Amino acid sequence: MLTIKNLHAEVEGKKILKGINLEINKGEMHAIMGPNGSGKSSLASVLAGRDNYTVTEGEVWFNGKNLLEMSPEDRAREGVFLAFQYPVEIPGVSNINFLKTAVNEVRTYKGLPPLEAKEFLKLTKEKQQLVDFNTNLMNRSLNEGFSGGEKKRNEIFQLAMLNPQLAILDETDSGLDIDALRIVSNGVNKLRDAEKSFVVITHYQRLLEYIVPDFVHVLYNGRIIKTGTKELALELEEKGYDWLKEAEHEKESV
Amino acid sequence: MTSDIMIPFYQALTEDVTALSAPQDSLQDTRREALERFAAAGLPTLKTEAWRFTNIQRFLKEYPYEFSNTPATTTANVADEAAIAGLDSYRIVLVNGHLQASLSNLPEGKGIHIGAMSASTDAPGFSKWFNQQKHLSTESLANLNTALFADGLFIELQANVVIDKPIHLVHVYTSDRHAFVQPRHLWILHKNAAATIIESTVHPKQEAVAFANSVTEVVVLENAELWHYNVQQGAENFRNVNTTAAQQGADSRYHHFSFTLPNTPLTRNNLSVILKGSNTETNLKGLYLATGSQHVDNHTFMDHLQPNCNSNEHYKGVLLDTANAVFTGRIHVHQDAQKTNAFQQNNNMLLGDKANINSQPQLEIYADDVKCSHGFTAGQFDEEAMFYLRARGIGEESAKALLVNAFSHDVTDEIAVPALQDYIQGQIEAIMNN
Ligand SMILES: Nc1ncnc2c1ncn2[C@@H]1O[C@H](COP(=O)(O)OP(=O)(O)O)[C@@H](O)[C@H]1O
Ligand SMILES: [Mg+2]
């Protein structure tokens, strides 16, 4: 579904991604871990099309299409979804109006008619329940004054509404207490199916107890330096990243 | 009140004012004095303090306008162009300032006097309030209006009269020659009276250009409340100088909204409010969304004469292409006006490369126990917000429309008529998606 080949990217002249290779197939759950500043959010941003990043080398293919040539909105319409690490507050745009616009623009792109008000409401109700998203927040301005946890739930709620093929969750667990974490993880698990794939970026093994990954990758200094299965996450929890960092630096100095 | 003057328009205004003969009516003396004041001051130039950023003479010279005082009429189809979906209202249609009764549906009842200015000079409030707002006589174009206006709408609501539905006032400007039209209105709300007035403008498609120099006097007396919305739907063939001169009595509330939309090349809104009683509330809200090379100048004056009054002014502008806007916010707090709260904000989104805003607060505060503030911003789209919306599949144009609507929300949220609120938001969306 998604193929990343030798991806290099810079921001403000600074090299951030230094040759990422990753293959994600239908139905897979990938976790990306790694210390702060290693480039996890940058990778997510490049995939979603944030324009302050410049791709200097490499390719990204999504269902046979060149993702890097698409506008951010077309990537979303093709089925790539990024749950932001820091969801943006937009005063004056109501959550509900925002969602309606998003859902209908994606539908139009796919050649579907816009949802009738009734259908939209029904879908909204159903998906709200999935992450226990407070109905009162629907008519409020998008993320404005939401708590950290409410913002993260809103991201997953939007994910459920838009029903993408590939969802990238950037530290969705940070800012969530244990109950919220369980609810959000359950929501994500319910969305899993054989057609959909996920990339969860996280610092903590904790999330991976709820959302069990097929693969775990360690991103460090703009590269994936290790790939394993869910046991790798446990090992990282126990030993930290230093042993991997050292191994990496030794390789570099050779 | 009819007199078409066939001498060259611009020459008459600049050189030969005396050749302009004012209508012979019961207001002759007032008219003559106003004409003398106009003759003495002349047309504003770029050296005139209040007109530094708007070259009015350039616009007056642009076409060979003729004074047009002859009553014109229009058709229901044209008036319907101003329709606001879902608005349950009375409707009054004025064509170049002349009331067209056949298309109007007026509120009636005891204590309600609504009619043509020309037919209302005997109404009790007319002589007491006509041309009494003192800032009118210092504005050259308002003097010109006083001297030569033909007609307009007179409203007088006696004490305790509350109009149950909004009054939708549809101004149609039409002429087969380039016309300079000068409507003149006077609206008086006596003690405890209340009303909502929504003004709209319509310009039938035609070759000729209409230049309106209109004056509206608003008198909101003790504990009365007026919601006044001025929706300036524009047109290429229209030029608009619009003067609103309001005065408020004690405990009264006046809410003035102006919405300036594309495509009128020149819009100048003069708005002055004099507070003559204490404990008043005044809200001045403006939204200007300008495209092409539109020039929009909002010139406002809050005159605080009395203590314990609140005024709140918020103008927001969205400027595309090479649009140019001017905002002047003068606040004068007199020595007696203690405990005044006077707030002012002017925020702009400069979205065109060559779009420009000149914003000037003018605070003159002579009382010591007051709270006054002013602020100005000019910015662009928030990149983070744009990316967030686009990352959800929302196209660039719709994302911009959402953000412009969001930017406007502090003004549009205050609209107390839901149908009008939907209408304005719909207009913003349509303009941004165009
Ligand atoms: N806009 C930016 N300008 C400059 N440097 C940036 C910018 N965004 C991210 N970076 C840098 O890129 C590196 C990777 O950051 P990020 O992708 O956020 O890491 P992670 O998500 O793994 O913590 C960091 O060194 C960070 O400072
Ligand atoms: Mg990050």
XYZ file of C-alpha atoms and ligand atoms in Angstrom:
716
model
C 0.000 0.000 0.000
C 2.731 2.439 0.999
C 6.311 2.234 -0.169
C 8.921 4.663 1.071
C 12.259 4.474 -0.720
C 15.412 6.211 0.430
C 13.493 9.277 1.593
C 15.565 12.360 2.401
C 14.018 15.601 3.544
C 15.119 18.971 4.893
C 13.477 21.758 6.773
C 14.966 25.229 6.681
C 18.136 23.859 5.153
C 18.549 21.317 7.925
C 18.728 17.642 6.930
C 16.128 15.772 8.973
C 15.268 12.561 7.137
C 18.335 10.782 5.861
C 17.222 7.782 3.872
C 14.031 6.176 5.164
C 12.932 2.869 3.701
C 9.603 1.393 4.726
C 7.048 -0.936 3.207
C 3.538 -1.061 4.612
C 1.018 -3.589 3.384
C -2.735 -3.730 3.717
C -3.985 -4.538 7.176
C -0.670 -4.006 8.938
C -0.027 -2.114 12.132
C 3.407 -0.491 12.310
C 4.831 1.279 15.309
C 7.594 3.849 15.014
C 9.524 4.619 18.152
C 12.582 6.683 18.804
C 14.027 9.417 20.986
C 12.830 13.017 20.792
C 14.018 14.903 17.782
C 14.843 11.834 15.740
C 12.470 12.784 12.905
C 9.245 10.861 13.634
C 6.928 13.848 13.280
C 8.948 15.017 10.306
C 8.311 11.731 8.532
C 4.591 12.057 9.255
C 4.628 15.655 8.006
C 6.387 14.764 4.772
C 3.881 11.990 4.132
C 0.966 14.338 4.766
C 2.478 17.064 2.563
C 3.447 19.843 4.966
C 5.093 22.303 2.639
C 7.937 23.605 4.777
C 9.650 20.256 4.265
C 11.639 19.763 1.063
C 12.158 16.251 -0.173
C 15.685 16.119 -1.580
C 15.844 12.452 -2.512
C 13.718 9.345 -2.616
C 10.181 8.314 -3.484
C 6.888 7.555 -1.793
C 4.254 5.426 -3.521
C 0.732 5.015 -2.226
C -1.442 2.460 -4.001
C 0.684 2.868 -7.085
C 0.467 6.666 -7.076
C 3.296 9.101 -6.480
C 2.314 10.594 -3.145
C 4.936 13.326 -3.177
C 3.400 14.921 -6.258
C 0.019 15.374 -4.611
C -1.355 18.351 -2.681
C -2.061 17.688 1.007
C -5.811 17.599 0.329
C -5.422 15.043 -2.456
C -3.311 12.822 -0.223
C -6.095 12.946 2.350
C -8.720 12.253 -0.322
C -6.675 9.295 -1.569
C -6.811 7.886 1.934
C -3.834 9.105 3.943
C -4.725 10.470 7.361
C -2.419 12.114 9.868
C -3.513 12.414 13.468
C -1.461 15.422 14.549
C 0.865 15.387 17.514
C -0.270 18.962 18.137
C -3.791 19.433 16.740
C -4.358 23.018 15.653
C -6.935 25.264 17.318
C -9.031 27.156 14.806
C -11.313 29.701 16.483
C -14.439 30.434 14.499
C -14.548 27.180 12.532
C -17.056 24.914 14.213
C -16.056 21.309 14.646
C -19.218 20.111 12.955
C -18.929 22.426 9.973
C -15.293 21.463 9.549
C -16.158 17.761 9.570
C -19.020 18.182 7.150
C -16.777 20.058 4.732
C -14.020 17.465 5.040
C -16.290 14.435 4.666
C -18.064 15.916 1.670
C -14.940 17.066 -0.115
C -13.473 13.597 0.222
C -16.732 12.120 -1.085
C -16.828 14.502 -4.034
C -13.275 13.479 -4.919
C -14.390 9.871 -4.960
C -17.366 10.714 -7.148
C -19.894 10.236 -4.337
C -22.738 12.666 -3.619
C -22.480 14.742 -0.431
C -24.056 13.142 2.631
C -27.592 14.215 3.455
C -27.852 16.095 6.737
C -29.561 13.098 8.335
C -26.973 10.583 7.198
C -24.180 12.869 8.301
C -25.705 13.201 11.747
C -26.133 9.472 12.051
C -22.519 8.847 11.067
C -21.372 11.514 13.513
C -23.296 9.973 16.402
C -21.970 6.521 15.667
C -18.331 7.629 15.423
C -18.538 9.881 18.453
C -19.399 6.867 20.543
C -16.382 5.029 19.254
C -14.024 7.375 21.133
C -16.520 8.662 23.667
C -16.228 12.141 22.181
C -18.243 14.703 24.115
C -21.200 15.916 22.019
C -20.889 19.397 23.500
C -17.584 19.775 21.721
C -19.199 19.319 18.307
C -20.572 22.828 18.040
C -17.558 24.482 19.571
C -14.742 25.971 17.552
C -12.335 23.371 16.272
C -10.059 22.329 19.157
C -10.315 25.779 20.720
C -9.943 25.487 24.465
C -10.071 21.675 24.274
C -7.994 19.822 26.844
C -5.028 17.842 25.552
C -7.039 14.646 25.821
C -10.067 16.111 24.041
C -7.890 17.196 21.161
C -6.447 13.722 20.777
C -9.875 12.125 20.899
C -11.003 14.583 18.275
C -8.202 13.392 16.012
C -9.341 9.796 16.322
C -12.958 10.840 15.912
C -12.011 12.563 12.653
C -10.115 9.450 11.652
C -13.247 7.403 12.198
C -15.370 9.880 10.228
C -13.011 10.001 7.257
C -12.274 6.289 7.258
C -8.899 6.440 5.473
C -6.814 3.530 4.196
C -3.683 4.599 5.967
C -3.711 6.324 9.311
C -0.581 7.809 10.844
C -1.024 8.544 14.525
C 1.635 10.896 15.842
C 1.941 10.506 19.598
C -1.776 10.187 20.012
C -1.106 8.696 23.443
C 0.704 11.687 24.895
C -1.566 13.793 27.049
C -4.005 10.945 27.631
C -4.640 9.498 31.061
C -4.933 5.752 31.381
C -8.726 5.629 30.923
C -8.627 7.860 27.878
C -5.773 5.833 26.496
C -7.858 2.683 26.782
C -10.857 4.297 25.115
C -8.841 5.745 22.254
C -6.964 2.485 21.722
C -10.197 0.529 21.668
C -11.496 2.982 19.088
C -8.457 2.433 16.922
C -8.701 -1.334 17.295
C -12.321 -1.253 16.175
C -11.272 0.601 13.049
C -8.698 -2.026 12.159
C -9.533 -4.318 9.310
C -7.835 -6.238 6.527
C -7.940 -3.255 4.175
C -6.555 -0.597 6.494
C -3.076 0.076 7.720
C -1.761 2.092 10.629
C 1.459 3.737 11.620
C 1.534 4.632 15.296
C 4.306 6.906 16.418
C 4.918 6.707 20.111
C 7.442 7.153 22.843
C 5.949 4.624 25.131
C 5.534 0.927 25.047
C 2.350 1.512 27.090
C 0.243 2.284 24.010
C 1.452 -0.861 22.299
C -0.072 -2.990 25.020
C -3.443 -1.838 23.752
C -2.692 -1.453 20.084
C -0.588 -4.441 19.243
C 1.769 -3.783 16.327
C 2.895 -6.220 13.673
C 6.189 -4.365 13.322
C 8.180 -1.984 15.451
C 10.710 0.384 13.891
C 13.217 2.520 15.661
C 13.844 5.883 14.063
C 17.008 7.653 15.071
C 18.766 10.573 13.477
C 16.574 10.481 10.390
C 16.968 6.766 9.704
C 15.245 3.546 10.679
C 18.008 1.836 12.580
C 16.159 -1.245 13.717
C 13.015 -3.139 12.850
C 11.493 -5.925 14.860
C 8.212 -7.217 16.230
C 6.323 -6.163 19.356
C 9.035 -7.671 21.557
C 11.370 -4.926 20.370
C 9.124 -2.384 22.064
C 9.471 -4.223 25.355
C 13.207 -4.377 24.963
C 13.330 -0.634 24.338
C 11.183 -0.031 27.403
C 13.674 -1.947 29.464
C 16.969 -0.811 27.993
C 16.215 2.591 26.510
C 17.676 3.714 23.214
C 21.309 4.127 24.158
C 22.433 0.654 23.115
C 20.968 1.260 19.656
C 22.404 4.753 19.409
C 25.855 3.474 20.267
C 25.627 0.704 17.718
C 24.542 3.281 15.160
C 27.417 5.637 15.928
C 29.896 2.791 15.708
C 28.531 1.940 12.276
C 28.861 5.573 11.238
C 32.423 5.890 12.425
C 33.502 2.738 10.593
C -38.938 68.123 -4.429
C -37.875 67.673 -8.015
C -35.182 69.534 -9.836
C -32.788 68.166 -12.383
C -29.843 70.387 -12.913
C -28.298 70.275 -16.302
C -25.027 72.082 -15.777
C -21.790 70.081 -15.914
C -21.716 68.174 -12.688
C -18.116 68.369 -11.638
C -17.834 72.008 -12.650
C -20.934 72.787 -10.616
C -19.454 71.120 -7.552
C -16.109 72.816 -7.790
C -16.698 76.200 -9.380
C -20.281 77.172 -9.707
C -22.148 75.930 -6.668
C -24.531 78.867 -6.691
C -25.929 77.625 -9.979
C -27.265 74.623 -8.117
C -30.767 75.506 -7.104
C -32.077 73.732 -4.087
C -35.601 72.299 -4.058
C -38.149 74.893 -3.001
C -39.775 73.366 0.034
C -40.327 73.915 3.714
C -36.639 73.186 4.316
C -35.386 75.997 2.109
C -33.532 77.842 4.834
C -31.792 74.747 6.078
C -30.929 73.822 2.523
C -29.532 77.260 1.698
C -27.344 77.272 4.808
C -26.039 73.830 3.981
C -25.269 74.886 0.430
C -23.393 77.894 1.735
C -21.355 75.677 4.011
C -20.631 73.382 1.100
C -19.620 76.321 -1.089
C -17.336 77.666 1.603
C -15.569 74.371 2.269
C -15.624 72.940 -1.225
C -15.132 69.280 -1.999
C -12.697 67.404 0.233
C -9.183 67.047 -1.121
C -6.346 64.774 -0.009
C -5.338 67.614 2.285
C -8.651 67.437 4.134
C -7.823 65.569 7.352
C -10.809 63.213 7.129
C -10.133 62.378 3.481
C -6.386 61.888 3.431
C -6.576 58.364 2.066
C -9.605 58.641 -0.209
C -9.377 60.723 -3.326
C -13.044 61.560 -3.635
C -12.515 64.032 -6.442
C -11.020 61.356 -8.645
C -14.199 59.337 -8.245
C -16.492 62.314 -8.811
C -14.646 63.197 -12.006
C -14.702 59.642 -13.291
C -18.052 59.987 -15.134
C -20.127 62.948 -16.279
C -22.713 62.460 -13.549
C -25.946 64.381 -13.507
C -27.903 65.289 -10.423
C -30.852 63.003 -10.558
C -33.764 63.879 -8.337
C -36.545 62.566 -10.506
C -38.420 59.692 -8.949
C -37.533 56.407 -10.587
C -39.293 53.093 -10.301
C -38.249 49.503 -10.414
C -39.765 46.057 -10.776
C -40.433 43.336 -8.248
C -37.782 41.169 -9.896
C -35.108 43.759 -9.283
C -36.171 44.348 -5.677
C -36.210 40.595 -5.101
C -32.508 40.423 -5.862
C -31.968 41.698 -2.338
C -33.981 38.858 -0.829
C -32.452 37.162 2.186
C -33.478 33.513 2.348
C -35.559 32.668 5.366
C -35.949 36.262 6.505
C -39.397 37.031 7.822
C -39.602 40.787 7.540
C -41.417 43.867 6.343
C -40.029 45.236 3.132
C -39.592 48.802 2.019
C -38.285 49.492 -1.468
C -36.615 52.810 -2.225
C -35.555 53.603 -5.777
C -32.817 56.238 -5.828
C -34.250 57.228 -2.453
C -37.880 57.385 -3.561
C -40.314 55.128 -1.764
C -42.040 52.694 -4.094
C -45.184 51.804 -2.193
C -46.329 49.192 -4.695
C -43.374 46.957 -3.775
C -43.396 47.747 -0.081
C -45.074 46.095 2.839
C -44.936 48.464 5.785
C -45.549 47.776 9.427
C -48.660 49.573 10.584
C -50.129 50.411 13.919
C -50.607 53.090 16.494
C -47.521 55.207 16.969
C -45.838 54.025 13.783
C -45.144 56.647 11.162
C -43.261 55.344 8.141
C -43.308 57.178 4.845
C -41.440 59.272 2.324
C -39.395 62.141 3.739
C -41.141 64.466 1.292
C -44.492 63.533 2.801
C -43.361 63.654 6.399
C -42.084 67.165 6.994
C -45.088 67.826 9.213
C -44.500 64.803 11.439
C -43.805 65.853 15.045
C -40.253 64.491 15.092
C -39.219 65.889 11.731
C -38.593 69.509 12.573
C -37.204 68.629 15.962
C -34.605 66.175 14.673
C -33.948 66.855 11.010
C -30.315 67.831 10.387
C -29.674 68.279 14.096
C -26.759 65.862 14.522
C -23.969 68.368 14.738
C -21.304 66.391 12.877
C -23.396 66.522 9.725
C -22.742 70.194 9.184
C -18.981 69.712 9.261
C -18.962 67.133 6.483
C -18.955 68.692 3.076
C -20.766 65.873 1.267
C -23.400 65.713 3.984
C -24.015 69.425 3.483
C -24.415 68.780 -0.214
C -26.978 66.141 0.603
C -28.881 68.429 2.962
C -28.946 71.160 0.345
C -30.105 69.095 -2.582
C -31.601 65.778 -1.490
C -34.886 64.849 -3.068
C -36.316 62.122 -0.872
C -35.764 59.226 1.440
C -37.389 57.278 4.228
C -38.816 58.791 7.375
C -39.529 56.574 10.344
C -40.887 57.752 13.652
C -41.788 55.244 16.321
C -43.614 56.721 19.266
C -42.906 55.654 22.838
C -43.148 51.929 23.577
C -43.641 50.897 19.949
C -41.828 47.664 19.239
C -41.741 46.505 15.636
C -42.294 42.771 15.715
C -40.223 41.838 12.646
C -37.140 43.273 10.983
C -37.726 45.950 8.381
C -35.843 45.087 5.224
C -35.008 48.307 3.477
C -34.058 47.660 -0.132
C -32.240 50.492 -1.878
C -32.367 50.201 -5.623
C -30.096 52.502 -7.597
C -30.997 52.768 -11.222
C -30.713 55.297 -14.010
C -30.107 55.254 -17.744
C -27.645 58.145 -17.407
C -24.702 58.427 -15.016
C -26.477 59.728 -11.968
C -25.545 61.366 -8.676
C -28.291 60.419 -6.256
C -28.748 61.759 -2.779
C -31.175 59.867 -0.585
C -31.876 61.302 2.844
C -33.382 59.376 5.719
C -34.430 60.185 9.248
C -35.344 57.501 11.757
C -36.554 58.379 15.231
C -37.210 55.905 18.032
C -38.898 57.456 21.038
C -38.687 56.189 24.594
C -38.687 52.378 24.915
C -39.253 51.863 21.197
C -37.399 49.067 19.438
C -36.766 48.018 15.874
C -34.461 46.112 13.573
C -33.635 47.611 10.198
C -31.691 45.730 7.544
C -30.530 47.786 4.586
C -29.615 46.131 1.293
C -28.561 47.595 -2.009
C -29.405 46.454 -5.524
C -28.071 47.675 -8.847
C -29.776 46.394 -11.917
C -27.341 45.502 -14.669
C -26.975 48.618 -16.757
C -24.333 50.689 -18.473
C -24.818 53.831 -16.453
C -23.083 54.393 -13.152
C -24.858 55.542 -10.009
C -23.004 57.551 -7.391
C -24.910 57.633 -4.136
C -24.281 60.279 -1.532
C -26.755 59.218 1.109
C -27.302 60.449 4.625
C -29.182 58.608 7.345
C -29.960 60.303 10.617
C -30.707 57.986 13.471
C -32.196 59.153 16.764
C -32.466 56.547 19.500
C -34.121 58.141 22.500
C -34.391 57.081 26.128
C -34.182 53.327 26.632
C -34.936 52.685 22.981
C -33.046 50.064 20.984
C -32.173 49.936 17.320
C -30.439 47.109 15.509
C -29.207 48.615 12.284
C -27.599 46.404 9.640
C -26.234 47.902 6.478
C -25.525 45.203 3.919
C -23.585 46.768 1.069
C -23.852 44.256 -1.744
C -21.803 45.914 -4.394
C -21.682 46.385 -8.107
C -19.166 47.667 -10.620
C -21.557 50.419 -11.645
C -22.004 51.871 -8.193
C -20.097 54.360 -6.034
C -21.183 54.733 -2.468
C -20.674 57.505 0.053
C -22.847 56.639 2.987
C -23.169 58.852 6.024
C -24.883 57.661 9.174
C -25.255 60.232 11.918
C -26.696 58.841 15.119
C -27.551 60.244 18.486
C -28.536 58.353 21.572
C -30.529 59.280 24.644
C -30.072 57.855 28.147
C -30.174 54.066 28.579
C -30.540 53.534 24.852
C -28.889 50.858 22.752
C -27.701 51.254 19.191
C -26.134 48.375 17.287
C -24.744 49.322 13.921
C -23.350 46.744 11.509
C -21.889 47.380 8.111
C -20.983 44.658 5.656
C -19.145 45.858 2.598
C -18.967 43.207 -0.116
C -17.519 43.217 -3.660
C -17.517 44.960 -6.258
C -18.277 48.636 -5.675
C -15.092 50.521 -6.610
C -15.599 53.191 -3.944
C -17.242 52.830 -0.572
C -16.944 55.503 2.051
C -18.891 54.990 5.245
C -19.061 57.947 7.566
C -20.464 56.907 10.884
C -20.766 59.183 13.866
C -22.564 58.533 17.116
C -23.187 61.217 19.708
C -24.066 60.030 23.190
C -26.365 62.603 24.748
C -27.544 60.590 27.727
C -25.793 58.315 30.190
C -25.848 54.516 30.546
C -25.958 53.872 26.862
C -24.630 50.975 24.862
C -23.235 51.325 21.364
C -21.922 48.527 19.200
C -20.270 49.389 15.921
C -19.367 46.294 13.952
C -17.947 46.292 10.485
C -16.896 43.673 8.023
C -15.382 44.587 4.700
C -14.482 41.967 2.153
C -12.939 43.671 -0.819
C -11.682 42.274 -4.109
C -10.195 43.683 -7.308
C -9.200 47.295 -6.872
C -12.002 48.179 -4.476
C -11.457 51.068 -2.119
C -13.290 50.842 1.206
C -13.028 53.641 3.732
C -14.727 53.375 7.112
C -14.621 56.642 8.959
C -16.062 56.384 12.432
C -16.534 58.760 15.295
C -17.745 57.863 18.797
C -18.564 61.065 20.608
C -18.879 60.398 24.351
C -20.550 63.380 25.985
C -22.099 61.714 29.010
C -20.874 59.493 31.851
C -21.326 55.724 32.218
C -21.589 54.898 28.549
C -20.183 51.849 26.787
C -19.067 51.741 23.220
C -17.584 48.772 21.500
C -16.230 49.055 18.012
C -14.882 46.177 15.987
C -14.073 46.393 12.297
C -12.661 43.440 10.431
C -11.371 43.476 6.895
C -10.462 40.854 4.333
C -8.572 42.379 1.445
C -7.883 40.420 -1.696
C -6.152 41.329 -4.936
C -5.229 45.013 -4.894
C -8.044 46.102 -2.612
C -7.358 49.082 -0.458
C -9.013 49.876 2.847
C -8.970 52.749 5.270
C -10.185 52.662 8.832
C -10.404 55.682 11.065
C -11.661 55.247 14.572
C -12.053 58.495 16.369
C -13.140 58.371 19.982
C -13.746 61.617 21.805
C -14.390 61.335 25.526
C -15.474 64.700 26.916
C -14.489 65.872 30.348
C -17.891 65.032 31.839
C -17.983 61.560 30.401
C -16.523 59.778 33.438
C -16.760 55.981 33.680
C -16.753 55.671 29.934
C -15.811 52.319 28.453
C -14.747 52.752 24.867
C -13.112 49.888 23.042
C -11.964 49.707 19.481
C -10.388 47.007 17.338
C -9.489 46.884 13.676
C -8.243 43.542 12.356
C -7.347 42.751 8.806
C -6.356 39.872 6.624
C -4.236 41.107 3.770
C -4.606 38.333 1.250
C -3.687 40.086 -1.973
C -0.034 40.853 -2.730
C -0.892 44.480 -3.269
C -3.743 44.752 -0.793
C -3.340 47.572 1.646
C -4.838 48.958 4.853
C -4.419 52.359 6.441
C -5.732 52.220 9.957
C -5.766 55.063 12.379
C -7.178 55.213 15.856
C -7.753 58.754 17.097
C -8.337 58.835 20.809
C -9.077 62.166 22.426
C -9.717 61.610 26.075
C -10.496 64.478 28.423
C -12.003 62.541 31.343
C -9.737 60.769 33.829
C -11.834 57.850 35.030
C -12.318 55.934 31.800
C -11.391 52.655 30.173
C -10.409 53.031 26.562
C -8.429 50.768 24.327
C -7.682 50.288 20.695
C -5.869 47.713 18.654
C -4.892 46.986 15.108
C -3.678 43.861 13.359
C -2.918 42.907 9.785
C -2.052 39.344 8.919
C -2.335 36.506 6.469
C -3.672 32.984 6.606
C -2.376 30.946 9.509
C -0.175 28.327 7.811
C -0.732 25.751 10.531
C -4.494 26.081 10.270
C -4.353 25.872 6.480
C -2.309 22.684 6.618
C -4.562 21.136 9.215
C -7.674 21.737 7.104
C -6.044 20.555 3.883
C -4.701 17.449 5.618
C -8.340 16.530 6.187
C -9.130 16.642 2.488
C -10.441 20.202 2.400
C -9.295 21.952 -0.778
C -7.267 25.120 -0.621
C -10.133 27.384 -1.700
C -12.639 25.920 0.758
C -10.020 26.031 3.487
C -9.528 29.724 2.803
C -13.277 30.288 2.836
C -13.523 28.527 6.204
C -10.699 30.609 7.633
C -12.116 33.886 6.349
C -15.483 32.980 7.826
C -13.685 32.112 11.045
C -11.871 35.429 11.003
C -15.185 37.234 10.544
C -16.935 35.400 13.318
C -16.513 38.034 16.029
C -18.637 40.262 13.819
C -20.977 37.715 12.249
C -21.682 35.979 15.573
C -23.157 39.228 16.837
C -25.809 39.346 14.120
C -29.059 38.866 15.982
C -31.111 37.798 12.950
C -30.260 34.166 12.089
C -31.318 34.438 8.436
C -29.070 37.441 7.993
C -26.220 35.666 9.713
C -26.566 32.731 7.308
C -26.785 35.128 4.418
C -23.578 36.969 5.316
C -21.676 33.758 5.979
C -22.945 32.389 2.670
C -21.785 35.543 0.893
C -18.308 35.213 2.401
C -18.115 31.588 1.329
C -19.304 32.372 -2.191
C -16.829 35.214 -2.582
C -13.915 33.160 -1.290
C -14.797 30.154 -3.453
C -15.074 32.298 -6.534
N 10.271 23.869 11.250
C 11.452 23.383 11.672
N 12.563 24.142 11.562
C 13.757 23.667 11.971
N 13.930 22.475 12.517
C 12.881 21.665 12.670
C 11.573 22.073 12.237
N 10.703 21.075 12.511
C 11.451 20.086 13.075
N 12.748 20.439 13.154
C 13.847 19.640 13.687
O 13.794 18.364 13.101
C 14.231 17.405 13.997
C 13.219 16.283 14.076
O 12.056 16.762 14.720
P 10.749 15.888 14.841
O 10.468 15.291 13.504
O 9.705 16.738 15.441
O 11.212 14.764 15.835
P 10.372 13.766 16.723
O 8.951 13.816 16.275
O 11.005 12.466 16.457
O 10.542 14.195 18.123
C 14.485 18.086 15.320
O 15.853 18.322 15.439
C 13.724 19.386 15.179
O 14.305 20.399 15.907
Mg 7.175 14.339 17.306
